[in-house]
Tab-separated table of C-alpha atoms in Angstrom:
chain	number	residue	atom	x	y	z
F	1	MET	CA	42.824	61.077	29.106
F	2	LYS	CA	40.582	60.097	26.198
F	3	TYR	CA	36.924	59.259	26.664
F	4	PHE	CA	34.873	57.020	24.368
F	5	GLY	CA	31.128	57.006	24.156
F	6	GLY	CA	28.353	55.009	22.622
F	7	CYS	CA	24.625	55.605	22.383
F	8	ASP	CA	21.891	53.051	21.805
F	9	VAL	CA	19.023	54.958	20.221
F	10	GLY	CA	15.797	53.004	20.269
F	11	SER	CA	12.150	53.814	19.673
F	12	THR	CA	11.361	53.869	23.399
F	13	TYR	CA	14.629	54.431	25.265
F	14	THR	CA	17.988	55.961	24.529
F	15	LYS	CA	21.005	54.955	26.553
F	16	CYS	CA	24.528	56.383	26.427
F	17	VAL	CA	27.720	55.139	28.029
F	18	ILE	CA	30.987	57.022	28.344
F	19	LEU	CA	34.191	55.122	29.108
F	20	ASP	CA	37.762	56.127	29.715
F	21	GLU	CA	40.559	54.105	28.084
F	22	GLU	CA	40.659	51.664	31.025
F	23	GLY	CA	36.928	50.934	30.815
F	24	LYS	CA	37.163	50.336	27.074
F	25	ASP	CA	40.018	47.884	27.672
F	26	GLU	CA	37.945	46.000	30.282
F	27	ILE	CA	35.055	45.597	27.856
F	28	ALA	CA	37.381	44.352	25.110
F	29	ALA	CA	38.976	41.897	27.549
F	30	GLY	CA	35.531	40.628	28.570
F	31	ILE	CA	34.556	40.020	24.953
F	32	GLN	CA	37.839	38.246	24.268
F	33	GLN	CA	37.330	36.076	27.351
F	34	ALA	CA	33.811	35.120	26.218
F	35	VAL	CA	35.061	34.177	22.734
F	36	ALA	CA	37.921	32.166	24.267
F	37	LYS	CA	35.446	30.190	26.399
F	38	ARG	CA	33.404	29.380	23.300
F	39	CYS	CA	36.577	28.305	21.494
F	40	PHE	CA	37.394	26.075	24.478
F	41	VAL	CA	34.224	24.057	23.993
F	42	MET	CA	34.722	23.691	20.235
F	43	ALA	CA	38.458	22.907	20.477
F	44	LYS	CA	37.879	20.190	23.062
F	45	LYS	CA	35.109	18.629	20.940
F	46	ALA	CA	37.482	18.649	17.959
F	47	GLY	CA	40.201	16.965	20.029
F	48	ALA	CA	42.772	19.784	20.135
F	49	THR	CA	45.413	18.977	22.745
F	50	ASP	CA	48.791	20.528	21.879
F	51	ALA	CA	48.336	23.586	19.690
F	52	ILE	CA	45.837	25.353	17.460
F	53	THR	CA	45.867	28.018	14.777
F	54	LEU	CA	43.355	30.795	14.299
F	55	THR	CA	41.964	31.901	10.952
F	56	GLY	CA	39.949	34.914	9.900
F	57	GLY	CA	40.303	38.536	10.885
F	58	CYS	CA	40.144	37.863	14.621
F	59	ALA	CA	43.321	35.796	14.330
F	60	LYS	CA	45.191	39.103	14.194
F	61	ASN	CA	43.823	40.159	17.599
F	62	GLU	CA	46.684	39.646	20.066
F	63	GLY	CA	44.381	40.006	23.076
F	64	LEU	CA	42.120	37.245	21.775
F	65	LYS	CA	45.076	34.949	21.103
F	66	LYS	CA	46.320	35.460	24.672
F	67	ALA	CA	42.833	34.849	26.099
F	68	ILE	CA	42.514	31.613	24.118
F	69	GLU	CA	45.926	30.412	25.292
F	70	LYS	CA	44.966	31.175	28.883
F	71	VAL	CA	41.531	29.523	28.761
F	72	LEU	CA	42.512	26.480	26.673
F	73	HIS	CA	45.975	25.998	28.192
F	74	ILE	CA	47.147	25.426	24.637
F	75	GLU	CA	49.548	27.243	22.324
F	76	VAL	CA	48.145	29.388	19.520
F	77	ILE	CA	50.502	29.123	16.546
F	78	ASP	CA	50.653	31.969	14.021
F	79	LEU	CA	50.213	30.979	10.393
F	80	ALA	CA	52.862	31.823	7.804
F	81	ILE	CA	50.068	33.029	5.484
F	82	ASP	CA	47.699	35.890	6.333
F	83	PRO	CA	44.957	34.195	8.413
F	84	GLN	CA	42.289	36.278	6.680
F	85	LEU	CA	43.042	34.440	3.423
F	86	MET	CA	42.525	30.911	4.753
F	87	GLY	CA	38.793	30.718	3.961
F	88	ALA	CA	39.421	31.870	0.390
F	89	LEU	CA	42.298	29.410	-0.008
F	90	GLY	CA	40.099	26.590	1.268
F	91	ALA	CA	37.328	27.530	-1.177
F	92	ALA	CA	39.831	27.662	-4.049
F	93	GLU	CA	41.212	24.226	-3.145
F	94	TYR	CA	37.707	22.798	-2.905
F	95	ALA	CA	36.874	24.199	-6.367
F	96	ARG	CA	40.165	22.836	-7.778
F	97	VAL	CA	39.450	19.337	-6.469
F	98	LYS	CA	35.848	19.426	-7.715
F	99	GLY	CA	37.097	20.541	-11.147
F	100	MET	CA	39.661	17.743	-11.274
F	101	ASN	CA	36.994	15.156	-10.413
F	102	LYS	CA	34.745	16.345	-13.277
F	103	GLU	CA	37.527	15.893	-15.819
F	104	ASN	CA	37.977	12.205	-14.945
């Protein structure tokens, strides 16, 4: 069995935690659940009802996608393009449109 550790070294206190693989998985699941709950609030405000897509690096996290589907009761659809590129593509499109408007 593998053990993972982390130490928080501060000016006053130092704390260390050692976890086995199961404990590490529980912490990751808890973080994914917390992010999914935050996504729930934002998705409902935006009016998402049937399906959503995820962008950015976290979109590649299968555990997060499953947590979001469970919390939102909505399908997470994978993008055909690498989700980490979506922000850059959006910025490029914005610049293209701005450039076209200046020419007219």
